[in-house]
Coordinates of C-alpha atoms and ligand atoms in Angstrom, one line a residue:
M1 CA -95.1 -103.4 -11.8
T2 CA -94.8 -101.9 -15.2
V3 CA -96.3 -103.3 -18.4
L4 CA -95.3 -102.0 -21.8
G5 CA -97.7 -102.9 -24.5
L6 CA -101.5 -102.8 -24.1
G7 CA -102.7 -105.0 -26.9
D8 CA -105.1 -107.8 -26.2
M9 CA -102.5 -109.8 -24.3
G10 CA -100.8 -106.8 -22.5
S11 CA -104.2 -105.5 -21.3
A12 CA -105.1 -109.0 -20.0
L13 CA -101.7 -109.1 -18.1
V14 CA -102.4 -105.7 -16.5
R15 CA -105.9 -106.8 -15.4
A16 CA -104.5 -109.9 -13.8
L17 CA -101.9 -107.8 -11.9
L18 CA -104.5 -105.3 -10.7
K19 CA -106.8 -108.2 -9.7
A20 CA -104.0 -109.7 -7.6
G21 CA -103.5 -106.3 -5.9
Y22 CA -100.3 -105.2 -7.6
P23 CA -99.9 -101.4 -8.3
T24 CA -99.3 -101.3 -12.0
T25 CA -97.9 -98.6 -14.3
V26 CA -98.7 -99.0 -18.0
W27 CA -97.4 -97.6 -21.3
N28 CA -98.6 -98.1 -24.9
R29 CA -97.6 -96.6 -28.3
T30 CA -101.3 -95.7 -28.8
A31 CA -102.0 -94.0 -25.5
D32 CA -105.8 -94.3 -25.8
K33 CA -105.6 -98.0 -25.0
A34 CA -104.5 -97.1 -21.4
K35 CA -107.8 -95.4 -20.6
P36 CA -109.9 -98.4 -19.6
L37 CA -107.0 -99.8 -17.6
V38 CA -106.6 -96.5 -15.7
A39 CA -110.3 -96.6 -15.0
E40 CA -109.6 -100.0 -13.4
G41 CA -106.7 -98.7 -11.2
A42 CA -103.6 -98.6 -13.4
T43 CA -101.3 -95.6 -13.6
H44 CA -100.5 -94.3 -17.1
A45 CA -97.0 -93.2 -18.0
T46 CA -96.7 -91.0 -21.1
T47 CA -93.1 -92.0 -21.9
V48 CA -91.3 -95.4 -21.9
A49 CA -88.6 -94.0 -19.6
E50 CA -91.2 -92.8 -17.1
A51 CA -92.9 -96.2 -17.2
V52 CA -89.7 -98.1 -16.7
A53 CA -88.6 -95.9 -13.9
A54 CA -91.8 -96.5 -12.0
S55 CA -91.1 -100.2 -11.1
R56 CA -88.3 -102.6 -10.4
L57 CA -90.2 -105.3 -12.5
V58 CA -90.8 -104.3 -16.1
I59 CA -92.9 -106.6 -18.3
A60 CA -92.9 -106.1 -22.1
C61 CA -95.7 -107.7 -24.2
L62 CA -95.4 -106.2 -27.7
F63 CA -95.8 -107.3 -31.3
D64 CA -92.4 -108.8 -32.0
Y65 CA -88.8 -108.4 -30.8
K66 CA -88.2 -105.5 -33.2
S67 CA -91.0 -103.6 -31.5
V68 CA -89.6 -104.4 -28.1
T69 CA -86.1 -103.0 -29.0
D70 CA -87.7 -100.0 -30.7
V71 CA -89.6 -99.2 -27.5
L72 CA -86.8 -100.0 -24.9
D73 CA -84.1 -98.2 -26.9
T74 CA -86.0 -95.0 -26.0
A75 CA -85.8 -95.7 -22.2
G76 CA -82.2 -94.4 -21.9
D77 CA -80.6 -95.4 -18.5
A78 CA -83.9 -96.0 -16.8
L79 CA -83.7 -99.7 -17.5
T80 CA -80.3 -100.2 -15.7
G81 CA -80.5 -102.7 -12.8
R82 CA -84.2 -103.6 -13.3
V83 CA -85.8 -107.0 -13.9
L84 CA -87.0 -107.2 -17.5
V85 CA -89.5 -109.9 -18.4
N86 CA -90.2 -110.1 -22.1
L87 CA -93.4 -112.0 -22.9
T88 CA -93.3 -111.1 -26.6
N89 CA -93.4 -114.1 -29.0
G90 CA -90.1 -114.8 -30.8
T91 CA -87.6 -117.4 -31.7
P92 CA -85.0 -119.0 -29.3
G93 CA -82.2 -117.2 -31.2
Q94 CA -83.9 -113.9 -30.9
A95 CA -84.4 -114.4 -27.2
R96 CA -80.7 -115.3 -26.7
E97 CA -79.5 -112.3 -28.7
F98 CA -82.0 -109.9 -26.9
A99 CA -80.9 -111.2 -23.4
G100 CA -77.6 -109.4 -23.6
R101 CA -78.9 -106.1 -25.1
Y102 CA -79.7 -104.2 -21.9
D103 CA -78.1 -103.9 -18.4
V104 CA -81.0 -105.8 -16.7
D105 CA -81.7 -109.0 -14.9
Y106 CA -83.4 -110.8 -17.9
L107 CA -86.2 -113.3 -18.0
D108 CA -87.7 -114.4 -21.3
G109 CA -91.3 -115.8 -21.3
G110 CA -93.7 -117.7 -23.6
I111 CA -97.4 -117.4 -22.8
M112 CA -99.4 -120.6 -23.4
A113 CA -102.8 -119.0 -23.2
V114 CA -105.1 -116.6 -25.0
P115 CA -106.1 -113.4 -23.3
P116 CA -109.3 -114.5 -21.6
M117 CA -107.4 -117.4 -20.0
I118 CA -104.9 -115.1 -18.3
G119 CA -105.2 -115.3 -14.5
T120 CA -107.1 -118.6 -14.7
P121 CA -105.7 -122.1 -13.8
A122 CA -105.8 -123.0 -17.5
A123 CA -103.0 -120.5 -18.3
F124 CA -99.3 -121.4 -18.1
V125 CA -96.3 -119.4 -19.0
F126 CA -92.7 -120.6 -19.7
Y127 CA -89.8 -118.6 -18.3
S128 CA -86.1 -118.9 -18.9
G129 CA -83.0 -116.9 -18.3
S130 CA -82.0 -115.3 -14.9
R131 CA -82.9 -117.8 -12.1
S132 CA -82.7 -115.0 -9.5
A133 CA -85.1 -112.8 -11.5
Y134 CA -87.5 -115.8 -11.6
D135 CA -87.2 -116.7 -8.0
T136 CA -87.6 -113.1 -6.8
N137 CA -90.7 -112.4 -9.0
K138 CA -92.4 -115.8 -9.2
Q139 CA -95.3 -114.8 -6.9
V140 CA -96.1 -111.7 -9.1
L141 CA -95.7 -113.7 -12.3
E142 CA -98.2 -116.3 -11.0
A143 CA -100.9 -113.7 -11.3
F144 CA -100.9 -114.6 -15.0
G145 CA -101.3 -118.4 -14.5
E146 CA -98.9 -121.3 -13.6
S147 CA -95.3 -120.4 -14.2
L148 CA -92.9 -123.0 -15.5
Y149 CA -89.2 -122.2 -15.3
V150 CA -87.4 -124.1 -18.1
G151 CA -83.7 -123.1 -17.6
T152 CA -81.0 -120.5 -17.5
D153 CA -80.7 -120.5 -21.3
A154 CA -82.8 -117.4 -22.3
G155 CA -83.9 -119.1 -25.5
F156 CA -85.5 -122.1 -23.7
A157 CA -88.9 -120.4 -23.0
A158 CA -89.2 -119.6 -26.7
L159 CA -88.1 -123.1 -27.6
H160 CA -90.8 -124.7 -25.4
D161 CA -93.4 -122.1 -26.6
I162 CA -92.6 -122.6 -30.3
G163 CA -92.6 -126.4 -29.7
L164 CA -96.1 -126.3 -28.3
L165 CA -97.3 -123.9 -31.0
S166 CA -95.9 -126.3 -33.6
G167 CA -98.0 -129.1 -32.1
M168 CA -101.0 -126.8 -32.1
Y169 CA -100.7 -125.7 -35.7
G170 CA -100.1 -129.2 -36.8
M171 CA -103.4 -130.1 -35.1
F172 CA -105.1 -127.1 -36.7
A173 CA -103.7 -128.1 -40.1
G174 CA -105.2 -131.6 -39.8
G175 CA -108.4 -130.2 -38.4
L176 CA -108.8 -127.7 -41.3
H177 CA -108.1 -130.4 -43.9
A178 CA -110.6 -132.7 -42.2
L179 CA -113.3 -130.0 -42.1
A180 CA -112.7 -129.0 -45.8
L181 CA -112.9 -132.7 -46.8
V182 CA -116.2 -133.5 -45.0
T183 CA -118.0 -130.2 -45.7
S184 CA -117.1 -130.6 -49.4
A185 CA -119.1 -133.8 -49.3
G186 CA -122.0 -132.0 -47.6
V187 CA -121.4 -133.0 -44.0
P188 CA -121.9 -129.9 -41.7
A189 CA -118.8 -128.9 -39.8
T190 CA -120.8 -128.7 -36.6
T191 CA -121.9 -132.4 -37.0
F192 CA -118.4 -133.6 -37.6
A193 CA -116.6 -131.4 -35.0
P194 CA -117.5 -133.5 -31.9
L195 CA -116.1 -136.6 -33.7
L196 CA -112.9 -134.8 -34.6
K197 CA -112.4 -133.6 -31.1
R198 CA -113.0 -137.1 -29.7
Y199 CA -110.5 -138.8 -32.1
I200 CA -107.8 -136.1 -31.8
T201 CA -108.0 -136.3 -28.0
S202 CA -107.6 -140.1 -27.9
M203 CA -104.7 -140.0 -30.4
A204 CA -102.9 -137.3 -28.4
G205 CA -102.1 -140.1 -25.9
Y206 CA -99.7 -141.6 -28.5
V207 CA -97.2 -138.7 -28.0
D208 CA -95.9 -140.4 -24.8
G209 CA -94.9 -143.6 -26.7
M210 CA -93.4 -141.5 -29.5
A211 CA -91.3 -139.6 -27.0
E212 CA -89.9 -142.8 -25.5
Q213 CA -89.0 -144.1 -28.9
I214 CA -87.4 -140.8 -29.9
D215 CA -85.3 -140.5 -26.7
K216 CA -84.1 -144.1 -27.2
Q217 CA -83.8 -143.8 -31.0
D218 CA -85.6 -147.1 -31.2
Y219 CA -88.8 -147.1 -33.2
T220 CA -89.5 -150.8 -32.7
I221 CA -90.7 -150.3 -29.1
N222 CA -94.4 -151.2 -28.7
V223 CA -95.3 -150.9 -32.4
T224 CA -99.1 -151.3 -32.9
S225 CA -99.4 -149.4 -36.2
N226 CA -96.3 -149.9 -38.3
I227 CA -95.3 -147.1 -40.7
A228 CA -95.6 -149.3 -43.9
M229 CA -99.3 -149.7 -43.1
Q230 CA -99.7 -146.0 -42.1
S231 CA -97.9 -144.9 -45.3
A232 CA -100.3 -146.9 -47.5
G233 CA -103.3 -145.6 -45.6
Y234 CA -102.0 -142.0 -45.8
A235 CA -102.0 -142.3 -49.6
N236 CA -105.8 -142.7 -49.3
L237 CA -105.9 -139.3 -47.5
M238 CA -104.4 -137.7 -50.6
L239 CA -106.6 -139.7 -53.0
S240 CA -109.8 -138.7 -51.0
A241 CA -108.8 -135.0 -51.2
E242 CA -108.5 -135.4 -54.9
E243 CA -111.9 -137.2 -55.2
V244 CA -113.7 -134.3 -53.4
G245 CA -111.6 -131.7 -55.1
I246 CA -109.9 -130.1 -52.1
S247 CA -106.2 -129.1 -52.0
P248 CA -104.0 -131.6 -50.1
E249 CA -101.3 -129.0 -49.5
L250 CA -101.7 -128.9 -45.7
L251 CA -101.1 -132.6 -45.2
A252 CA -99.1 -133.5 -48.4
P253 CA -95.6 -133.1 -46.9
L254 CA -95.9 -136.0 -44.6
A255 CA -96.6 -138.5 -47.4
P256 CA -93.0 -138.5 -48.9
L257 CA -91.4 -138.6 -45.5
M258 CA -93.3 -141.7 -44.5
A259 CA -92.6 -143.3 -47.8
R260 CA -88.9 -142.6 -47.4
R261 CA -88.8 -144.3 -44.0
V262 CA -90.5 -147.4 -45.6
A263 CA -88.1 -147.3 -48.6
D264 CA -85.1 -147.1 -46.2
G265 CA -86.2 -150.4 -44.6
H266 CA -88.1 -149.1 -41.5
G267 CA -91.5 -150.2 -42.6
H268 CA -92.0 -152.5 -39.6
E269 CA -91.2 -149.6 -37.2
D270 CA -93.4 -146.8 -35.8
I271 CA -94.1 -143.4 -37.4
G272 CA -91.9 -141.7 -34.7
G273 CA -88.9 -142.5 -36.9
V274 CA -89.9 -139.6 -39.2
V275 CA -88.2 -137.4 -36.6
E276 CA -84.8 -138.9 -37.8
L277 CA -85.5 -137.5 -41.3
L278 CA -86.5 -134.1 -40.0
K279 CA -83.4 -133.9 -37.9
K280 CA -81.3 -134.3 -41.0
G281 CA -82.5 -130.8 -42.0
K282 CA -84.0 -129.5 -45.2
K283 CA -83.6 -131.7 -48.3
Ligands
NAP301 N1 -103.3 -112.7 -28.2 C1 -102.9 -114.0 -28.0 O1 -103.7 -115.0 -28.1 C2 -101.5 -114.3 -27.6 C3 -101.2 -115.5 -27.0 C4 -99.9 -115.8 -26.6 C5 -98.9 -114.9 -26.8 N2 -99.2 -113.7 -27.4 C6 -98.1 -112.8 -27.7 O2 -98.2 -111.6 -27.0 C7 -97.7 -110.5 -27.7 C8 -98.7 -109.4 -27.9 O3 -99.9 -110.0 -28.5 P1 -101.3 -109.2 -28.5 O4 -102.3 -110.2 -28.7 O5 -101.4 -108.3 -27.4 O6 -101.1 -108.4 -29.9 P2 -101.9 -107.0 -30.3 O7 -103.2 -107.0 -29.7 O8 -101.8 -107.0 -31.8 O9 -101.0 -105.9 -29.7 C9 -99.7 -105.6 -30.1 C10 -99.1 -104.6 -29.2 O10 -97.8 -104.2 -29.7 C11 -97.7 -102.8 -29.9 N3 -96.8 -102.5 -31.0 C12 -96.8 -103.1 -32.2 N4 -95.8 -102.6 -33.0 C13 -95.2 -101.7 -32.2 C14 -94.1 -100.8 -32.4 N5 -93.3 -100.9 -33.6 N6 -93.7 -100.0 -31.4 C15 -94.4 -100.0 -30.3 N7 -95.5 -100.8 -30.0 C16 -95.8 -101.6 -31.0 C17 -99.1 -102.4 -30.1 O11 -99.2 -101.0 -29.9 P3 -100.4 -100.2 -30.5 O12 -101.6 -100.4 -29.6 O13 -100.0 -98.8 -30.5 O14 -100.7 -100.7 -31.9 C18 -99.8 -103.2 -29.1 O15 -99.6 -102.7 -27.8 C19 -97.3 -111.1 -29.1 O16 -95.9 -111.3 -29.2 C20 -98.1 -112.4 -29.2 O17 -97.5 -113.4 -30.0 C21 -100.5 -113.4 -27.8

C-alpha cells in the first residue's frame, strides 16, 4: 500500500496498515515526518512517482483537494491503472470533479474518526465511487475501522461526511453557547458538562422522528413539542444570553426560521418543518 500525506491522520492510517501486516510505502512533502514510521516498518519514497509506483493501492490523506492535485500532478504516468483512494476532506462537488482527473479506479472517502480512533471499532469511514475498487480493497481499508460504501456517485462519501460534520458542529455550537452562558453566571464548566452530555444524548433520539417527518413531508406526525411553543421558548434563550451579556450569534439564526414557520401557519407542527425553509435556499 502507499500513503501520501503523513499529517496526524495520514500517520495514523499508516500505523493501522502496518499493524494489520500490510507492507506500506509512504511519502510526505516534509520528509522528516516519515522517520518515525520508517522506524515502525514503513518504506520511505522520496518522490511522489516512486511512492505511487510502489503499490497498486494508493491512499491520499492531505490537507485539501488542491494539495492532492498539486501532489498527484507530479506523479506523471505512474498513477495509470492504479486504485486511488482519496481520504482528504472536501465537498461532494470537489469529489465528483476530482474523480475524473486521473486514469485510475477511484474511490472517495470520508473519515469519521480522529487519529487516535483509527484502527479501533469506534472508527468508521464512508466510501463512494468505483464499486470494484471498494470490493477489491475492502479488507485492507477495514484496517482503519468499519467501512461503509454509500454509492457509485463519487460525491456521496463527502456528502455523508459533511452531513455528519454538520450535525457535530451544530452540537458544538449549542454546547459552546451553553457553556458560555452558565460560566458567565459563575457555574464551572466541569460541573455543568455532565448535565449537558446527558441532555444532548437523550435529545439525539429525536432525530429518528424528525427523519420520518422529513421523508413524508408531514410535520404533524407524533408531535409532542409543537413549534409555536418551541419558538416562544427559544426567544428566552436569546433573552437569557442578553441578561448575562454573552453573544447570541451561534444560536440566533434558528429563531427567525422557527418564527417564520409559526407565522406561515405551522405552529401546531413539529420543528422538523424548518427543513422546508432551508431547502428553499438562501433568503
Ligand atoms: N485529524 C483529524 O481529526 C481528521 C479527522 C477526519 C478527517 N481528517 C482529514 O484528513 C486530512 C488530513 O488531516 P490531518 O489531520 O492529517 O492534517 P495535518 O496534520 O494538518 O496534515 C496535513 C497534511 O497535508 C500535507 N500538505 C498540506 N498542504 C500540502 C501541499 N500543498 N502539498 C503537499 N502536501 C501538503 C502536509 O504536509 P507537510 O507535513 O509537509 O505539512 C501533511 O501531510 C484532512 O483532509 C482532514 O480534514 C482529519
